C-alpha cells in the first residue's frame, strides 16, 4: 500500500510558474520510477513526466523545456516545476507509481487542479 498526496495546484496567469509536489507514504523513490500525469476537460489522461530511481527523466513533447521533474528521496517527495505556463496546461495533475512488488498494481494521488488563465 502506497499513499500519494499532491499539493501545489492553483490559478496562475499564462507565462507564470507553479510547482507541484507529491508525497509518498513509503520510501520508494529510490526503488521505483515516479510519474506525473494530467487530465484536461474533455480529454483522456496523458503522461507528463517521469523520474526513475537513478534520477533520469523523460517528458512529454508538449512540456519539454518548460517543466522539470525532480525528487527528494529523504522526504519521499517528487516535484513538478512548471514554467512558461500556457492555457492548454490547464488540467488536474496526478502523481503515479507502479507497485514494485505486484505486477499491474498502480497507485494514484487525489489530483491537484492547475488552471492557467490567458
Coordinates of N, CA and C in Angstrom, one line a residue:
X1 N 0.8 -1.2 0.0 CA 0.0 0.0 0.0 C 0.9 1.2 0.0
X2 N 0.6 2.1 -1.0 CA 1.3 3.4 -1.1 C 0.3 4.5 -1.2
X3 N 0.4 5.5 -0.3 CA -0.5 6.6 -0.4 C 0.3 7.8 -1.0
X4 N -0.3 8.5 -2.0 CA 0.3 9.6 -2.7 C -0.6 10.8 -2.5
X5 N 0.0 12.0 -2.1 CA -0.7 13.2 -1.8 C -0.1 14.3 -2.6
X6 N -0.9 14.9 -3.5 CA -0.4 16.0 -4.3 C -0.8 17.3 -3.7
X7 N 0.0 18.3 -3.9 CA -0.2 19.7 -3.4 C 0.4 20.7 -4.4
X8 N -0.1 21.9 -4.3 CA 0.6 23.0 -5.1 C -0.2 23.5 -6.2
X9 N -1.4 22.9 -6.6 CA -2.2 23.5 -7.7 C -2.8 24.8 -7.3
X10 N -3.3 25.4 -8.4 CA -3.9 26.7 -8.2 C -4.1 27.4 -9.5
X11 N -4.4 28.7 -9.4 CA -4.7 29.6 -10.6 C -3.5 30.4 -10.8
X12 N -3.1 30.4 -12.1 CA -1.9 31.2 -12.5 C -2.1 31.8 -13.9
X13 N -1.5 32.9 -14.1 CA -1.7 33.6 -15.4 C -0.7 32.9 -16.4
X14 N -1.1 33.0 -17.7 CA -0.2 32.5 -18.7 C 1.2 33.1 -18.6
X15 N 2.2 32.3 -18.8 CA 3.6 32.7 -18.7 C 4.1 32.6 -17.3
X16 N 3.3 32.3 -16.3 CA 3.7 32.2 -15.0 C 4.2 30.8 -14.6
X17 N 4.6 30.6 -13.4 CA 5.2 29.4 -12.9 C 4.4 28.8 -11.7
X18 N 4.5 27.5 -11.5 CA 3.9 26.8 -10.4 C 4.6 25.6 -10.2
X19 N 4.7 25.2 -8.9 CA 5.4 24.0 -8.5 C 4.5 23.0 -7.8
X20 N 4.3 21.8 -8.3 CA 3.5 20.8 -7.6 C 4.4 19.8 -6.9
X21 N 3.9 19.2 -5.8 CA 4.6 18.2 -5.1 C 3.7 17.0 -4.9
X22 N 4.3 15.9 -4.7 CA 3.6 14.6 -4.4 C 4.4 13.9 -3.4
X23 N 3.8 13.7 -2.2 CA 4.5 13.0 -1.1 C 4.0 11.5 -1.0
X24 N 4.9 10.6 -1.0 CA 4.6 9.2 -0.9 C 4.7 8.7 0.6
X25 N 3.8 7.8 1.0 CA 3.8 7.3 2.3 C 4.9 6.3 2.7
X26 N 5.6 5.9 1.6 CA 6.7 4.9 1.8 C 7.9 5.4 1.1
X27 N 9.1 5.0 1.5 CA 10.3 5.3 0.9 C 10.6 4.4 -0.3
X28 N 10.0 4.8 -1.4 CA 10.0 4.0 -2.6 C 10.7 4.7 -3.8
X29 N 11.0 6.0 -3.6 CA 11.6 6.8 -4.7 C 13.0 6.2 -5.1
X30 N 13.7 5.6 -4.2 CA 15.0 5.0 -4.6 C 14.9 3.7 -5.3
X31 N 13.7 3.2 -5.4 CA 13.4 1.9 -6.0 C 12.7 1.9 -7.3
X32 N 11.6 2.8 -7.4 CA 10.7 2.7 -8.4 C 10.5 4.1 -9.1
X33 N 10.3 4.1 -10.4 CA 10.1 5.4 -11.1 C 8.8 6.0 -10.6
X34 N 8.7 7.3 -10.6 CA 7.5 8.1 -10.3 C 7.2 8.9 -11.5
X35 N 5.9 9.1 -11.7 CA 5.4 9.8 -12.9 C 4.3 10.9 -12.5
X36 N 4.3 11.9 -13.4 CA 3.2 12.8 -13.4 C 2.3 12.6 -14.6
X37 N 1.0 12.7 -14.4 CA 0.0 12.6 -15.5 C -0.9 13.8 -15.3
X38 N -1.6 14.2 -16.3 CA -2.6 15.2 -16.2 C -3.9 14.8 -17.1
X39 N -5.0 15.4 -16.7 CA -6.2 15.2 -17.4 C -6.9 16.5 -17.6
X40 N -7.1 17.0 -18.8 CA -7.8 18.2 -19.1 C -9.3 17.9 -19.4
X41 N -10.1 18.9 -19.2 CA -11.6 18.7 -19.5 C -11.8 18.2 -20.9
X42 N -12.5 17.1 -21.1 CA -12.8 16.6 -22.4 C -11.7 15.7 -23.0
X43 N -10.6 15.5 -22.3 CA -9.5 14.8 -22.8 C -9.2 13.6 -21.9
X44 N -8.5 12.6 -22.5 CA -8.1 11.5 -21.7 C -6.8 11.9 -20.9
X45 N -6.5 11.1 -19.8 CA -5.4 11.3 -19.0 C -4.1 11.1 -19.9
X46 N -3.1 12.0 -19.7 CA -1.9 11.9 -20.5 C -0.7 12.0 -19.7
X47 N 0.4 11.3 -20.1 CA 1.6 11.3 -19.5 C 2.3 12.7 -19.6
X48 N 2.9 13.1 -18.5 CA 3.6 14.4 -18.4 C 5.1 14.3 -18.3
X49 N 5.5 13.5 -17.2 CA 6.9 13.4 -16.9 C 7.2 12.2 -16.0
X50 N 8.4 11.7 -16.0 CA 8.8 10.6 -15.2 C 10.2 10.8 -14.7
X51 N 10.5 10.3 -13.5 CA 11.9 10.3 -13.0 C 12.1 8.9 -12.3
X52 N 13.2 8.3 -12.7 CA 13.5 6.9 -12.1 C 14.4 7.0 -10.9
X53 N 14.7 5.8 -10.4 CA 15.5 5.8 -9.1 C 16.9 6.3 -9.3
X54 N 17.4 6.3 -10.5 CA 18.7 6.9 -10.8 C 18.7 8.3 -11.1
X55 N 17.6 8.9 -11.2 CA 17.5 10.4 -11.5 C 17.2 10.7 -12.9
X56 N 17.2 9.7 -13.8 CA 16.9 10.0 -15.2 C 15.5 10.5 -15.4
X57 N 15.3 11.4 -16.3 CA 14.0 12.0 -16.5 C 13.6 11.9 -18.0
X58 N 12.3 11.9 -18.2 CA 11.7 12.0 -19.5 C 10.4 12.8 -19.5
X59 N 10.1 13.5 -20.6 CA 9.0 14.4 -20.6 C 8.1 14.2 -21.9
X60 N 6.9 14.5 -21.8 CA 6.0 14.6 -23.0 C 6.5 15.8 -23.8
X61 N 6.4 15.7 -25.1 CA 6.8 16.7 -26.0 C 6.2 18.1 -25.7
X62 N 4.9 18.0 -25.3 CA 4.2 19.2 -25.0 C 4.7 20.1 -23.9
X63 N 5.5 19.5 -23.0 CA 6.0 20.2 -21.9 C 7.5 20.2 -21.8
X64 N 8.2 19.6 -22.8 CA 9.6 19.6 -22.9 C 10.2 21.0 -22.9
X65 N 11.2 21.3 -22.0 CA 11.8 22.6 -22.0 C 11.1 23.5 -21.1
X66 N 9.9 23.2 -20.6 CA 9.1 24.1 -19.7 C 8.9 23.5 -18.4
X67 N 8.8 22.2 -18.3 CA 8.5 21.5 -17.0 C 9.8 20.8 -16.6
X68 N 10.0 20.7 -15.3 CA 11.1 19.9 -14.7 C 10.6 19.0 -13.6
X69 N 10.9 17.7 -13.7 CA 10.5 16.8 -12.6 C 11.8 16.6 -11.8
X70 N 11.6 16.5 -10.4 CA 12.7 16.3 -9.5 C 12.2 15.5 -8.4
X71 N 13.1 15.1 -7.5 CA 12.8 14.2 -6.4 C 13.6 14.6 -5.2
X72 N 13.1 14.3 -4.0 CA 13.8 14.4 -2.7 C 13.6 13.1 -2.0
X73 N 14.5 12.2 -2.1 CA 14.3 10.9 -1.5 C 14.1 10.9 0.0
X74 N 14.8 11.8 0.7 CA 14.7 11.9 2.1 C 13.3 12.3 2.6
X75 N 12.6 13.0 1.7 CA 11.2 13.5 2.0 C 10.2 12.6 1.3
X76 N 10.6 11.6 0.6 CA 9.7 10.7 -0.2 C 8.8 11.6 -1.1
X77 N 9.3 12.5 -1.7 CA 8.5 13.5 -2.5 C 9.1 13.8 -3.8
X78 N 8.2 13.9 -4.8 CA 8.6 14.4 -6.1 C 8.0 15.7 -6.4
X79 N 8.5 16.4 -7.3 CA 8.1 17.8 -7.7 C 7.9 17.9 -9.2
X80 N 7.1 18.8 -9.5 CA 7.0 19.2 -10.9 C 7.0 20.8 -11.0
X81 N 8.1 21.3 -11.4 CA 8.3 22.7 -11.6 C 7.8 23.1 -13.0
X82 N 6.8 23.9 -13.1 CA 6.2 24.3 -14.3 C 6.4 25.7 -14.6
X83 N 7.1 26.0 -15.7 CA 7.4 27.4 -16.1 C 6.7 27.7 -17.5
X84 N 6.6 28.9 -17.8 CA 6.0 29.4 -19.1 C 4.7 28.7 -19.3
X85 N 3.8 28.7 -18.3 CA 2.6 28.0 -18.4 C 1.7 28.6 -19.5
X86 N 0.9 27.7 -20.1 CA 0.0 28.0 -21.2 C -1.4 27.6 -20.8
X87 N -2.4 28.3 -21.4 CA -3.8 27.8 -21.1 C -4.0 26.4 -21.3
X88 N -3.4 25.8 -22.3 CA -3.6 24.4 -22.6 C -2.9 23.5 -21.5
X89 N -2.2 24.0 -20.6 CA -1.7 23.2 -19.5 C -2.7 23.0 -18.4
X90 N -3.9 23.7 -18.5 CA -4.9 23.6 -17.5 C -5.4 22.1 -17.5
X91 N -5.4 21.6 -16.3 CA -5.8 20.2 -16.1 C -5.7 19.8 -14.6
X92 N -6.2 18.6 -14.3 CA -5.9 18.1 -13.0 C -4.7 17.2 -13.1
X93 N -3.7 17.5 -12.3 CA -2.4 16.8 -12.3 C -2.4 15.7 -11.2
X94 N -1.9 14.5 -11.6 CA -1.8 13.4 -10.7 C -0.4 12.8 -10.7
X95 N 0.0 12.4 -9.5 CA 1.2 11.6 -9.5 C 0.9 10.1 -9.4
X96 N 1.8 9.3 -9.9 CA 1.5 7.9 -10.1 C 2.8 7.0 -9.9
X97 N 2.6 5.9 -9.3 CA 3.7 4.9 -9.1 C 3.1 3.5 -9.3
X98 N 3.9 2.7 -10.0 CA 3.6 1.3 -10.1 C 4.2 0.5 -9.0
X99 N 3.5 -0.5 -8.5 CA 4.0 -1.3 -7.4 C 5.2 -2.0 -7.8
X100 N 6.3 -1.9 -6.9 CA 7.5 -2.7 -7.3 C 7.3 -4.2 -7.0
X101 N 6.3 -4.6 -6.3 CA 6.1 -5.9 -5.9 C 4.9 -6.7 -6.5
X102 N 4.0 -6.0 -7.0 CA 2.8 -6.6 -7.6 C 2.6 -6.1 -9.0
X103 N 2.7 -7.0 -9.9 CA 2.5 -6.7 -11.4 C 1.1 -6.2 -11.6
X104 N 1.0 -5.0 -12.3 CA -0.3 -4.5 -12.7 C -0.9 -3.6 -11.6
X105 N -0.3 -3.5 -10.4 CA -0.9 -2.6 -9.4 C -0.3 -1.2 -9.5
X106 N -1.1 -0.2 -9.5 CA -0.7 1.2 -9.6 C -1.3 2.0 -8.4
X107 N -0.7 3.0 -8.0 CA -1.2 4.0 -7.1 C -1.3 5.4 -7.7
X108 N -2.3 6.1 -7.3 CA -2.6 7.4 -7.8 C -2.9 8.4 -6.7
X109 N -2.4 9.6 -6.8 CA -2.8 10.6 -5.9 C -4.2 11.1 -6.1
X110 N -4.7 12.0 -5.3 CA -6.1 12.5 -5.5 C -6.2 13.6 -6.6
X111 N -5.1 14.1 -7.0 CA -5.0 15.1 -8.1 C -5.1 16.5 -7.5
X112 N -4.4 17.4 -8.2 CA -4.5 18.8 -7.9 C -4.7 19.6 -9.1
X113 N -5.6 20.6 -9.0 CA -6.1 21.4 -10.1 C -5.1 22.5 -10.5
X114 N -4.7 22.6 -11.7 CA -3.9 23.7 -12.2 C -4.8 24.4 -13.3
X115 N -5.0 25.7 -13.1 CA -5.7 26.5 -14.1 C -4.9 27.6 -14.5
X116 N -4.7 27.7 -15.8 CA -3.9 28.8 -16.4 C -4.8 29.7 -17.2
X117 N -4.8 31.0 -16.8 CA -5.7 31.9 -17.5 C -4.9 32.7 -18.6
X118 N -5.6 33.1 -19.6 CA -4.9 33.8 -20.7 C -4.9 35.3 -20.5

